[in-house]
Amino acid sequence: MKHLDRVAQATTAVSCIFVIIMMLHVSADVVARTFFHHPLIGTTEVVSAYYMVALAFLPIAWISRQRGHIIVELFTSHLPKRKLKALDAFAGVVTLAYVGLFVWKLFEIAIEKTHIREAWESATGFIEIWPSRWIVPAGFLFMAIYVLIQTWRDARAAITGEIPDEAERMEVME
């Protein structure tokens, strides 16, 4: 589990680094365009194909680890903890099935785009973007691993009735 946490922390740190790089890249483009009348070639393509993809999908494992996804408790807040854990386990199984299919399809697309060396046209040529196609399935794969672990723990808690409180739950994840 510690190795998975390190991967999730590393991917989140990389996404934070991409925020800084993107900020510097876009600022340099604005300066070049405003003062020198020569924008940096491919800024829009690099920002949308690399930086934004990394920002959106690299931290998804860390968000899953923290159970930071949106949960609506309108109809479940009154349920006993054991039944709530059973419902969480069921939701985890459904999520895992969806994310698993999603990862599978994304890997197929990434392989296909790698084989054709996908590139986007910019003002002066082409910018290869196929490497960014691997970020999304990697992020969702790490998310799926966390969902699997949490689903297993939720199912075990629902079956045994041993439900850790919030502080203990976070310690177990560490």
Coordinates of C-alpha atoms in Angstrom, one line a residue, residues 20-30 40-44 46-47 51:
I20 CA 3.8 25.8 -12.8
I21 CA 5.3 24.9 -16.2
M22 CA 2.0 25.7 -17.9
M23 CA 1.8 29.1 -16.1
L24 CA 5.4 29.9 -17.2
H25 CA 4.7 28.6 -20.8
V26 CA 1.5 30.7 -21.2
S27 CA 3.2 33.8 -19.6
A28 CA 6.2 33.4 -22.0
D29 CA 3.8 33.1 -24.9
V30 CA 1.9 36.3 -23.8
L40 CA 5.5 30.7 -29.1
I41 CA 4.6 28.0 -31.6
G42 CA 2.3 25.3 -30.4
T43 CA 1.4 26.8 -27.0
T44 CA -2.3 26.1 -27.4
V46 CA 0.8 21.8 -25.7
V47 CA -1.4 23.3 -23.1
Y51 CA -0.7 20.3 -19.4

